[in-house]
Amino acid sequence: PKGKKEIIIINDGSKDKTLDIARFLEKKYSFVKVLNKMNSGKADSLNKAIKIANGELIAITDADSFPQRDAVLKMIGYFEDSNVAAVTSRVLVKNSKNYIERSQVVDYAIIAWTRKLLDFVDSVYVTNGPLSIYKKAYVQKVGGFDTKNLTEDIEITWHLLSEGYKTRMSYDAIVYTIVPNNFKGWINQRIRWNIGGIQ
């Protein structure tokens, strides 16, 4: 609704021109705020941003992700169930030039399909970083995002589920993300995912 949108850009101690661009957008648009802070990681940054956010629902997206224009609209309806704490989206690959990138196109498609199957049995176990929406009050009730976990999006989901809340997945809400373009980057990403899951 008009006048209800608020965008918070978190600059987590970047050393490039991110802050300059963010400040430009803040001056240009009245609904944009910039949270400029020393580097402390994604989970801590999200916790600080949620504290200053005015909305009942908080949509989170990564800097390397590109939600489709209607993605948020397609996710909001799930919150008509008052017990829903978070809704996630379908993540697809944006870059698919070389072999390792193209192999992840299939990988991400399978992940999305299986996650939607889990949605039917109230078992969505991760609300992904590229685009998820959270009910602010429920996130705060469980203490926010865990700053010690390598995969804060997995941890927050399991924490919300353990408190009896529901998590859902909108297959129609699409977000494109940039995936690792070499084998080393891919291995490091999957190691991080698995260590976070174990944590």
PDB file of N, CA and C in Angstrom, residues 23-122:
ATOM      1  N   ARG A  23      23.590   6.114   0.069  1.00  0.00           N
ATOM      2  CA  ARG A  23      23.260   7.479   0.496  1.00  0.00           C
ATOM      3  C   ARG A  23      22.536   8.249  -0.613  1.00  0.00           C
ATOM      4  N   PHE A  24      22.937   8.034  -1.856  1.00  0.00           N
ATOM      5  CA  PHE A  24      22.268   8.665  -2.998  1.00  0.00           C
ATOM      6  C   PHE A  24      20.802   8.240  -3.056  1.00  0.00           C
ATOM      7  N   LEU A  25      20.556   6.935  -2.878  1.00  0.00           N
ATOM      8  CA  LEU A  25      19.186   6.423  -2.909  1.00  0.00           C
ATOM      9  C   LEU A  25      18.378   6.941  -1.719  1.00  0.00           C
ATOM     10  N   GLU A  26      19.032   7.090  -0.583  1.00  0.00           N
ATOM     11  CA  GLU A  26      18.357   7.601   0.611  1.00  0.00           C
ATOM     12  C   GLU A  26      17.876   9.040   0.401  1.00  0.00           C
ATOM     13  N   LYS A  27      18.691   9.829  -0.291  1.00  0.00           N
ATOM     14  CA  LYS A  27      18.304  11.224  -0.581  1.00  0.00           C
ATOM     15  C   LYS A  27      17.208  11.285  -1.637  1.00  0.00           C
ATOM     16  N   LYS A  28      17.256  10.346  -2.573  1.00  0.00           N
ATOM     17  CA  LYS A  28      16.312  10.363  -3.692  1.00  0.00           C
ATOM     18  C   LYS A  28      14.923   9.874  -3.297  1.00  0.00           C
ATOM     19  N   TYR A  29      14.854   8.868  -2.409  1.00  0.00           N
ATOM     20  CA  TYR A  29      13.576   8.259  -2.053  1.00  0.00           C
ATOM     21  C   TYR A  29      13.312   8.392  -0.552  1.00  0.00           C
ATOM     22  N   SER A  30      12.153   8.910  -0.210  1.00  0.00           N
ATOM     23  CA  SER A  30      11.822   9.143   1.203  1.00  0.00           C
ATOM     24  C   SER A  30      11.651   7.850   1.995  1.00  0.00           C
ATOM     25  N   PHE A  31      11.367   6.739   1.312  1.00  0.00           N
ATOM     26  CA  PHE A  31      11.136   5.463   2.006  1.00  0.00           C
ATOM     27  C   PHE A  31      12.408   4.632   2.176  1.00  0.00           C
ATOM     28  N   VAL A  32      13.556   5.190   1.801  1.00  0.00           N
ATOM     29  CA  VAL A  32      14.827   4.474   1.935  1.00  0.00           C
ATOM     30  C   VAL A  32      15.608   4.991   3.143  1.00  0.00           C
ATOM     31  N   LYS A  33      16.097   4.054   3.960  1.00  0.00           N
ATOM     32  CA  LYS A  33      16.980   4.374   5.082  1.00  0.00           C
ATOM     33  C   LYS A  33      18.287   3.624   4.881  1.00  0.00           C
ATOM     34  N   VAL A  34      19.368   4.208   5.349  1.00  0.00           N
ATOM     35  CA  VAL A  34      20.662   3.530   5.286  1.00  0.00           C
ATOM     36  C   VAL A  34      21.131   3.222   6.700  1.00  0.00           C
ATOM     37  N   LEU A  35      21.461   1.969   6.939  1.00  0.00           N
ATOM     38  CA  LEU A  35      22.068   1.563   8.201  1.00  0.00           C
ATOM     39  C   LEU A  35      23.539   1.303   7.914  1.00  0.00           C
ATOM     40  N   ASN A  36      24.385   2.241   8.317  1.00  0.00           N
ATOM     41  CA  ASN A  36      25.828   2.138   8.079  1.00  0.00           C
ATOM     42  C   ASN A  36      26.501   1.678   9.364  1.00  0.00           C
ATOM     43  N   LYS A  37      27.264   0.597   9.303  1.00  0.00           N
ATOM     44  CA  LYS A  37      27.837   0.017  10.506  1.00  0.00           C
ATOM     45  C   LYS A  37      29.165  -0.665  10.211  1.00  0.00           C
ATOM     46  N   MET A  38      29.922  -0.897  11.271  1.00  0.00           N
ATOM     47  CA  MET A  38      31.149  -1.674  11.147  1.00  0.00           C
ATOM     48  C   MET A  38      30.791  -3.119  10.781  1.00  0.00           C
ATOM     49  N   ASN A  39      31.708  -3.781  10.095  1.00  0.00           N
ATOM     50  CA  ASN A  39      31.455  -5.160   9.689  1.00  0.00           C
ATOM     51  C   ASN A  39      31.270  -6.069  10.896  1.00  0.00           C
ATOM     52  N   SER A  40      30.110  -6.748  10.946  1.00  0.00           N
ATOM     53  CA  SER A  40      29.840  -7.687  12.041  1.00  0.00           C
ATOM     54  C   SER A  40      29.081  -8.913  11.540  1.00  0.00           C
ATOM     55  N   GLY A  41      28.941  -9.036  10.237  1.00  0.00           N
ATOM     56  CA  GLY A  41      28.274 -10.199   9.666  1.00  0.00           C
ATOM     57  C   GLY A  41      26.799  -9.979   9.410  1.00  0.00           C
ATOM     58  N   LYS A  42      26.225 -10.904   8.634  1.00  0.00           N
ATOM     59  CA  LYS A  42      24.847 -10.746   8.191  1.00  0.00           C
ATOM     60  C   LYS A  42      23.836 -10.838   9.333  1.00  0.00           C
ATOM     61  N   ALA A  43      23.973 -11.840  10.203  1.00  0.00           N
ATOM     62  CA  ALA A  43      22.983 -12.032  11.268  1.00  0.00           C
ATOM     63  C   ALA A  43      22.889 -10.811  12.175  1.00  0.00           C
ATOM     64  N   ASP A  44      24.024 -10.297  12.608  1.00  0.00           N
ATOM     65  CA  ASP A  44      24.030  -9.111  13.476  1.00  0.00           C
ATOM     66  C   ASP A  44      23.461  -7.900  12.738  1.00  0.00           C
ATOM     67  N   SER A  45      23.795  -7.772  11.459  1.00  0.00           N
ATOM     68  CA  SER A  45      23.271  -6.664  10.656  1.00  0.00           C
ATOM     69  C   SER A  45      21.749  -6.722  10.563  1.00  0.00           C
ATOM     70  N   LEU A  46      21.217  -7.928  10.337  1.00  0.00           N
ATOM     71  CA  LEU A  46      19.766  -8.084  10.252  1.00  0.00           C
ATOM     72  C   LEU A  46      19.095  -7.752  11.580  1.00  0.00           C
ATOM     73  N   ASN A  47      19.681  -8.196  12.664  1.00  0.00           N
ATOM     74  CA  ASN A  47      19.113  -7.906  13.983  1.00  0.00           C
ATOM     75  C   ASN A  47      19.054  -6.403  14.242  1.00  0.00           C
ATOM     76  N   LYS A  48      20.103  -5.690  13.856  1.00  0.00           N
ATOM     77  CA  LYS A  48      20.127  -4.237  14.044  1.00  0.00           C
ATOM     78  C   LYS A  48      19.093  -3.555  13.144  1.00  0.00           C
ATOM     79  N   ALA A  49      18.940  -4.040  11.917  1.00  0.00           N
ATOM     80  CA  ALA A  49      17.973  -3.447  10.985  1.00  0.00           C
ATOM     81  C   ALA A  49      16.543  -3.687  11.436  1.00  0.00           C
ATOM     82  N   ILE A  50      16.274  -4.878  11.939  1.00  0.00           N
ATOM     83  CA  ILE A  50      14.921  -5.203  12.395  1.00  0.00           C
ATOM     84  C   ILE A  50      14.504  -4.286  13.550  1.00  0.00           C
ATOM     85  N   LYS A  51      15.457  -3.912  14.385  1.00  0.00           N
ATOM     86  CA  LYS A  51      15.151  -3.028  15.516  1.00  0.00           C
ATOM     87  C   LYS A  51      14.646  -1.662  15.052  1.00  0.00           C
ATOM     88  N   ILE A  52      15.154  -1.184  13.924  1.00  0.00           N
ATOM     89  CA  ILE A  52      14.748   0.150  13.453  1.00  0.00           C
ATOM     90  C   ILE A  52      13.645   0.093  12.393  1.00  0.00           C
ATOM     91  N   ALA A  53      13.283  -1.125  11.976  1.00  0.00           N
ATOM     92  CA  ALA A  53      12.229  -1.278  10.976  1.00  0.00           C
ATOM     93  C   ALA A  53      10.859  -1.025  11.594  1.00  0.00           C
ATOM     94  N   ASN A  54       9.989  -0.363  10.856  1.00  0.00           N
ATOM     95  CA  ASN A  54       8.654  -0.034  11.351  1.00  0.00           C
ATOM     96  C   ASN A  54       7.602  -1.070  10.991  1.00  0.00           C
ATOM     97  N   GLY A  55       7.874  -1.906  10.020  1.00  0.00           N
ATOM     98  CA  GLY A  55       6.857  -2.814   9.502  1.00  0.00           C
ATOM     99  C   GLY A  55       6.577  -4.016  10.377  1.00  0.00           C
ATOM    100  N   GLU A  56       5.383  -4.570  10.199  1.00  0.00           N
ATOM    101  CA  GLU A  56       5.000  -5.818  10.866  1.00  0.00           C
ATOM    102  C   GLU A  56       5.659  -7.008  10.183  1.00  0.00           C
ATOM    103  N   LEU A  57       5.843  -6.889   8.862  1.00  0.00           N
ATOM    104  CA  LEU A  57       6.500  -7.925   8.075  1.00  0.00           C
ATOM    105  C   LEU A  57       7.810  -7.384   7.525  1.00  0.00           C
ATOM    106  N   ILE A  58       8.851  -8.207   7.579  1.00  0.00           N
ATOM    107  CA  ILE A  58      10.183  -7.795   7.153  1.00  0.00           C
ATOM    108  C   ILE A  58      10.642  -8.701   6.011  1.00  0.00           C
ATOM    109  N   ALA A  59      10.813  -8.139   4.835  1.00  0.00           N
ATOM    110  CA  ALA A  59      11.356  -8.897   3.697  1.00  0.00           C
ATOM    111  C   ALA A  59      12.866  -8.691   3.656  1.00  0.00           C
ATOM    112  N   ILE A  60      13.596  -9.788   3.500  1.00  0.00           N
ATOM    113  CA  ILE A  60      15.060  -9.723   3.481  1.00  0.00           C
ATOM    114  C   ILE A  60      15.565 -10.288   2.157  1.00  0.00           C
ATOM    115  N   THR A  61      16.490  -9.546   1.547  1.00  0.00           N
ATOM    116  CA  THR A  61      17.116 -10.032   0.319  1.00  0.00           C
ATOM    117  C   THR A  61      18.611  -9.760   0.381  1.00  0.00           C
ATOM    118  N   ASP A  62      19.399 -10.618  -0.257  1.00  0.00           N
ATOM    119  CA  ASP A  62      20.851 -10.454  -0.286  1.00  0.00           C
ATOM    120  C   ASP A  62      21.266  -9.464  -1.364  1.00  0.00           C
ATOM    121  N   ALA A  63      22.475  -8.943  -1.228  1.00  0.00           N
ATOM    122  CA  ALA A  63      22.990  -7.964  -2.188  1.00  0.00           C
ATOM    123  C   ALA A  63      23.197  -8.562  -3.582  1.00  0.00           C
ATOM    124  N   ASP A  64      23.387  -9.892  -3.649  1.00  0.00           N
ATOM    125  CA  ASP A  64      23.628 -10.534  -4.941  1.00  0.00           C
ATOM    126  C   ASP A  64      22.387 -11.225  -5.485  1.00  0.00           C
ATOM    127  N   SER A  65      21.215 -10.785  -5.011  1.00  0.00           N
ATOM    128  CA  SER A  65      19.964 -11.425  -5.425  1.00  0.00           C
ATOM    129  C   SER A  65      19.005 -10.413  -6.030  1.00  0.00           C
ATOM    130  N   PHE A  66      18.127 -10.896  -6.925  1.00  0.00           N
ATOM    131  CA  PHE A  66      17.277 -10.020  -7.716  1.00  0.00           C
ATOM    132  C   PHE A  66      15.840 -10.543  -7.755  1.00  0.00           C
ATOM    133  N   PRO A  67      15.014 -10.139  -6.777  1.00  0.00           N
ATOM    134  CA  PRO A  67      13.620 -10.599  -6.762  1.00  0.00           C
ATOM    135  C   PRO A  67      12.838 -10.049  -7.946  1.00  0.00           C
ATOM    136  N   GLN A  68      11.922 -10.859  -8.491  1.00  0.00           N
ATOM    137  CA  GLN A  68      11.010 -10.339  -9.503  1.00  0.00           C
ATOM    138  C   GLN A  68      10.082  -9.311  -8.855  1.00  0.00           C
ATOM    139  N   ARG A  69       9.580  -8.382  -9.662  1.00  0.00           N
ATOM    140  CA  ARG A  69       8.813  -7.257  -9.138  1.00  0.00           C
ATOM    141  C   ARG A  69       7.586  -7.673  -8.321  1.00  0.00           C
ATOM    142  N   ASP A  70       6.981  -8.816  -8.666  1.00  0.00           N
ATOM    143  CA  ASP A  70       5.770  -9.245  -7.976  1.00  0.00           C
ATOM    144  C   ASP A  70       6.029 -10.299  -6.899  1.00  0.00           C
ATOM    145  N   ALA A  71       7.294 -10.576  -6.606  1.00  0.00           N
ATOM    146  CA  ALA A  71       7.621 -11.672  -5.690  1.00  0.00           C
ATOM    147  C   ALA A  71       7.051 -11.449  -4.292  1.00  0.00           C
ATOM    148  N   VAL A  72       7.233 -10.268  -3.750  1.00  0.00           N
ATOM    149  CA  VAL A  72       6.748  -9.993  -2.387  1.00  0.00           C
ATOM    150  C   VAL A  72       5.227 -10.101  -2.330  1.00  0.00           C
ATOM    151  N   LEU A  73       4.552  -9.582  -3.337  1.00  0.00           N
ATOM    152  CA  LEU A  73       3.088  -9.664  -3.377  1.00  0.00           C
ATOM    153  C   LEU A  73       2.603 -11.111  -3.356  1.00  0.00           C
ATOM    154  N   LYS A  74       3.338 -11.988  -4.008  1.00  0.00           N
ATOM    155  CA  LYS A  74       2.940 -13.392  -4.068  1.00  0.00           C
ATOM    156  C   LYS A  74       3.208 -14.137  -2.761  1.00  0.00           C
ATOM    157  N   MET A  75       3.964 -13.520  -1.854  1.00  0.00           N
ATOM    158  CA  MET A  75       4.300 -14.161  -0.587  1.00  0.00           C
ATOM    159  C   MET A  75       3.429 -13.676   0.572  1.00  0.00           C
ATOM    160  N   ILE A  76       2.921 -12.475   0.473  1.00  0.00           N
ATOM    161  CA  ILE A  76       2.213 -11.835   1.589  1.00  0.00           C
ATOM    162  C   ILE A  76       0.985 -12.620   2.045  1.00  0.00           C
ATOM    163  N   GLY A  77       0.244 -13.206   1.113  1.00  0.00           N
ATOM    164  CA  GLY A  77      -1.009 -13.883   1.447  1.00  0.00           C
ATOM    165  C   GLY A  77      -0.871 -15.003   2.457  1.00  0.00           C
ATOM    166  N   TYR A  78       0.293 -15.638   2.516  1.00  0.00           N
ATOM    167  CA  TYR A  78       0.491 -16.735   3.467  1.00  0.00           C
ATOM    168  C   TYR A  78       0.354 -16.272   4.913  1.00  0.00           C
ATOM    169  N   PHE A  79       0.567 -14.985   5.141  1.00  0.00           N
ATOM    170  CA  PHE A  79       0.504 -14.466   6.512  1.00  0.00           C
ATOM    171  C   PHE A  79      -0.932 -14.255   6.998  1.00  0.00           C
ATOM    172  N   GLU A  80      -1.910 -14.570   6.154  1.00  0.00           N
ATOM    173  CA  GLU A  80      -3.296 -14.547   6.630  1.00  0.00           C
ATOM    174  C   GLU A  80      -3.497 -15.601   7.728  1.00  0.00           C
ATOM    175  N   ASP A  81      -2.668 -16.640   7.684  1.00  0.00           N
ATOM    176  CA  ASP A  81      -2.623 -17.597   8.786  1.00  0.00           C
ATOM    177  C   ASP A  81      -1.757 -16.963   9.875  1.00  0.00           C
ATOM    178  N   SER A  82      -2.345 -16.632  10.995  1.00  0.00           N
ATOM    179  CA  SER A  82      -1.628 -15.894  12.048  1.00  0.00           C
ATOM    180  C   SER A  82      -0.481 -16.674  12.662  1.00  0.00           C
ATOM    181  N   ASN A  83      -0.410 -17.979  12.414  1.00  0.00           N
ATOM    182  CA  ASN A  83       0.668 -18.784  12.971  1.00  0.00           C
ATOM    183  C   ASN A  83       1.876 -18.892  12.044  1.00  0.00           C
ATOM    184  N   VAL A  84       1.770 -18.283  10.858  1.00  0.00           N
ATOM    185  CA  VAL A  84       2.897 -18.296   9.923  1.00  0.00           C
ATOM    186  C   VAL A  84       3.911 -17.235  10.343  1.00  0.00           C
ATOM    187  N   ALA A  85       5.146 -17.672  10.568  1.00  0.00           N
ATOM    188  CA  ALA A  85       6.208 -16.761  11.013  1.00  0.00           C
ATOM    189  C   ALA A  85       7.118 -16.324   9.881  1.00  0.00           C
ATOM    190  N   ALA A  86       7.198 -17.136   8.816  1.00  0.00           N
ATOM    191  CA  ALA A  86       8.111 -16.817   7.717  1.00  0.00           C
ATOM    192  C   ALA A  86       7.662 -17.482   6.429  1.00  0.00           C
ATOM    193  N   VAL A  87       7.930 -16.806   5.321  1.00  0.00           N
ATOM    194  CA  VAL A  87       7.615 -17.331   3.993  1.00  0.00           C
ATOM    195  C   VAL A  87       8.846 -17.150   3.117  1.00  0.00           C
ATOM    196  N   THR A  88       9.206 -18.190   2.397  1.00  0.00           N
ATOM    197  CA  THR A  88      10.364 -18.111   1.526  1.00  0.00           C
ATOM    198  C   THR A  88       9.954 -18.217   0.056  1.00  0.00           C
ATOM    199  N   SER A  89      10.912 -18.031  -0.826  1.00  0.00           N
ATOM    200  CA  SER A  89      10.655 -17.922  -2.263  1.00  0.00           C
ATOM    201  C   SER A  89      11.360 -19.024  -3.039  1.00  0.00           C
ATOM    202  N   ARG A  90      11.138 -19.028  -4.353  1.00  0.00           N
ATOM    203  CA  ARG A  90      11.848 -19.964  -5.241  1.00  0.00           C
ATOM    204  C   ARG A  90      13.087 -19.263  -5.789  1.00  0.00           C
ATOM    205  N   VAL A  91      14.252 -19.807  -5.496  1.00  0.00           N
ATOM    206  CA  VAL A  91      15.516 -19.208  -5.928  1.00  0.00           C
ATOM    207  C   VAL A  91      15.977 -19.878  -7.219  1.00  0.00           C
ATOM    208  N   LEU A  92      16.248 -19.056  -8.227  1.00  0.00           N
ATOM    209  CA  LEU A  92      16.775 -19.548  -9.496  1.00  0.00           C
ATOM    210  C   LEU A  92      18.113 -18.879  -9.783  1.00  0.00           C
ATOM    211  N   VAL A  93      18.872 -19.473 -10.687  1.00  0.00           N
ATOM    212  CA  VAL A  93      20.220 -19.004 -10.996  1.00  0.00           C
ATOM    213  C   VAL A  93      20.188 -17.867 -12.016  1.00  0.00           C
ATOM    214  N   LYS A  94      20.890 -16.785 -11.709  1.00  0.00           N
ATOM    215  CA  LYS A  94      20.962 -15.637 -12.622  1.00  0.00           C
ATOM    216  C   LYS A  94      22.089 -15.807 -13.645  1.00  0.00           C
ATOM    217  N   ASN A  95      23.237 -16.269 -13.189  1.00  0.00           N
ATOM    218  CA  ASN A  95      24.398 -16.430 -14.074  1.00  0.00           C
ATOM    219  C   ASN A  95      24.561 -17.897 -14.465  1.00  0.00           C
ATOM    220  N   SER A  96      24.582 -18.175 -15.754  1.00  0.00           N
ATOM    221  CA  SER A  96      24.684 -19.577 -16.197  1.00  0.00           C
ATOM    222  C   SER A  96      25.506 -19.697 -17.478  1.00  0.00           C
ATOM    223  N   LYS A  97      26.729 -19.185 -17.413  1.00  0.00           N
ATOM    224  CA  LYS A  97      27.583 -19.192 -18.601  1.00  0.00           C
ATOM    225  C   LYS A  97      28.480 -20.427 -18.668  1.00  0.00           C
ATOM    226  N   ASN A  98      29.202 -20.720 -17.577  1.00  0.00           N
ATOM    227  CA  ASN A  98      30.119 -21.862 -17.634  1.00  0.00           C
ATOM    228  C   ASN A  98      29.473 -23.126 -17.052  1.00  0.00           C
ATOM    229  N   TYR A  99      30.226 -24.218 -17.074  1.00  0.00           N
ATOM    230  CA  TYR A  99      29.673 -25.521 -16.676  1.00  0.00           C
ATOM    231  C   TYR A  99      29.209 -25.532 -15.220  1.00  0.00           C
ATOM    232  N   ILE A 100      30.043 -25.005 -14.314  1.00  0.00           N
ATOM    233  CA  ILE A 100      29.707 -25.058 -12.887  1.00  0.00           C
ATOM    234  C   ILE A 100      28.458 -24.235 -12.584  1.00  0.00           C
ATOM    235  N   GLU A 101      28.270 -23.123 -13.299  1.00  0.00           N
ATOM    236  CA  GLU A 101      27.070 -22.304 -13.122  1.00  0.00           C
ATOM    237  C   GLU A 101      25.837 -23.019 -13.670  1.00  0.00           C
ATOM    238  N   ARG A 102      25.978 -23.617 -14.865  1.00  0.00           N
ATOM    239  CA  ARG A 102      24.842 -24.314 -15.485  1.00  0.00           C
ATOM    240  C   ARG A 102      24.414 -25.528 -14.682  1.00  0.00           C
ATOM    241  N   SER A 103      25.374 -26.215 -14.047  1.00  0.00           N
ATOM    242  CA  SER A 103      25.015 -27.371 -13.226  1.00  0.00           C
ATOM    243  C   SER A 103      24.160 -26.948 -12.029  1.00  0.00           C
ATOM    244  N   GLN A 104      24.377 -25.734 -11.571  1.00  0.00           N
ATOM    245  CA  GLN A 104      23.603 -25.237 -10.439  1.00  0.00           C
ATOM    246  C   GLN A 104      22.191 -24.813 -10.838  1.00  0.00           C
ATOM    247  N   VAL A 105      21.952 -24.574 -12.123  1.00  0.00           N
ATOM    248  CA  VAL A 105      20.599 -24.279 -12.596  1.00  0.00           C
ATOM    249  C   VAL A 105      19.684 -25.455 -12.250  1.00  0.00           C
ATOM    250  N   VAL A 106      20.161 -26.677 -12.544  1.00  0.00           N
ATOM    251  CA  VAL A 106      19.402 -27.886 -12.226  1.00  0.00           C
ATOM    252  C   VAL A 106      19.317 -28.069 -10.715  1.00  0.00           C
ATOM    253  N   ASP A 107      20.429 -27.863 -10.046  1.00  0.00           N
ATOM    254  CA  ASP A 107      20.516 -28.005  -8.593  1.00  0.00           C
ATOM    255  C   ASP A 107      19.481 -27.122  -7.884  1.00  0.00           C
ATOM    256  N   TYR A 108      19.436 -25.862  -8.243  1.00  0.00           N
ATOM    257  CA  TYR A 108      18.509 -24.926  -7.601  1.00  0.00           C
ATOM    258  C   TYR A 108      17.055 -25.239  -7.946  1.00  0.00           C
ATOM    259  N   ALA A 109      16.812 -25.708  -9.157  1.00  0.00           N
ATOM    260  CA  ALA A 109      15.446 -26.085  -9.544  1.00  0.00           C
ATOM    261  C   ALA A 109      14.952 -27.257  -8.700  1.00  0.00           C
ATOM    262  N   ILE A 110      15.826 -28.230  -8.448  1.00  0.00           N
ATOM    263  CA  ILE A 110      15.459 -29.382  -7.622  1.00  0.00           C
ATOM    264  C   ILE A 110      15.235 -28.954  -6.174  1.00  0.00           C
ATOM    265  N   ILE A 111      16.112 -28.091  -5.670  1.00  0.00           N
ATOM    266  CA  ILE A 111      15.962 -27.589  -4.297  1.00  0.00           C
ATOM    267  C   ILE A 111      14.600 -26.914  -4.138  1.00  0.00           C
ATOM    268  N   ALA A 112      14.232 -26.065  -5.100  1.00  0.00           N
ATOM    269  CA  ALA A 112      12.955 -25.345  -5.020  1.00  0.00           C
ATOM    270  C   ALA A 112      11.771 -26.311  -5.054  1.00  0.00           C
ATOM    271  N   TRP A 113      11.833 -27.295  -5.930  1.00  0.00           N
ATOM    272  CA  TRP A 113      10.742 -28.254  -6.066  1.00  0.00           C
ATOM    273  C   TRP A 113      10.555 -29.079  -4.791  1.00  0.00           C
ATOM    274  N   THR A 114      11.678 -29.561  -4.216  1.00  0.00           N
ATOM    275  CA  THR A 114      11.581 -30.352  -2.992  1.00  0.00           C
ATOM    276  C   THR A 114      11.127 -29.495  -1.812  1.00  0.00           C
ATOM    277  N   ARG A 115      11.541 -28.226  -1.800  1.00  0.00           N
ATOM    278  CA  ARG A 115      11.102 -27.340  -0.712  1.00  0.00           C
ATOM    279  C   ARG A 115       9.595 -27.108  -0.780  1.00  0.00           C
ATOM    280  N   LYS A 116       9.050 -27.022  -1.988  1.00  0.00           N
ATOM    281  CA  LYS A 116       7.598 -26.863  -2.107  1.00  0.00           C
ATOM    282  C   LYS A 116       6.873 -28.119  -1.650  1.00  0.00           C
ATOM    283  N   LEU A 117       7.433 -29.286  -1.921  1.00  0.00           N
ATOM    284  CA  LEU A 117       6.839 -30.526  -1.411  1.00  0.00           C
ATOM    285  C   LEU A 117       6.810 -30.512   0.119  1.00  0.00           C
ATOM    286  N   LEU A 118       7.886 -30.024   0.735  1.00  0.00           N
ATOM    287  CA  LEU A 118       7.937 -29.931   2.195  1.00  0.00           C
ATOM    288  C   LEU A 118       6.904 -28.938   2.729  1.00  0.00           C
ATOM    289  N   ASP A 119       6.573 -27.943   1.916  1.00  0.00           N
ATOM    290  CA  ASP A 119       5.576 -26.953   2.317  1.00  0.00           C
ATOM    291  C   ASP A 119       4.219 -27.618   2.571  1.00  0.00           C
ATOM    292  N   PHE A 120       3.906 -28.645   1.806  1.00  0.00           N
ATOM    293  CA  PHE A 120       2.618 -29.325   1.941  1.00  0.00           C
ATOM    294  C   PHE A 120       2.491 -30.086   3.266  1.00  0.00           C
ATOM    295  N   VAL A 121       3.630 -30.363   3.908  1.00  0.00           N
ATOM    296  CA  VAL A 121       3.585 -31.081   5.191  1.00  0.00           C
ATOM    297  C   VAL A 121       4.171 -30.217   6.319  1.00  0.00           C
ATOM    298  N   ASP A 122       4.070 -28.882   6.150  1.00  0.00           N
ATOM    299  CA  ASP A 122       4.523 -27.938   7.174  1.00  0.00           C
ATOM    300  C   ASP A 122       5.957 -28.205   7.621  1.00  0.00           C
TER     301      ASP A 122
END
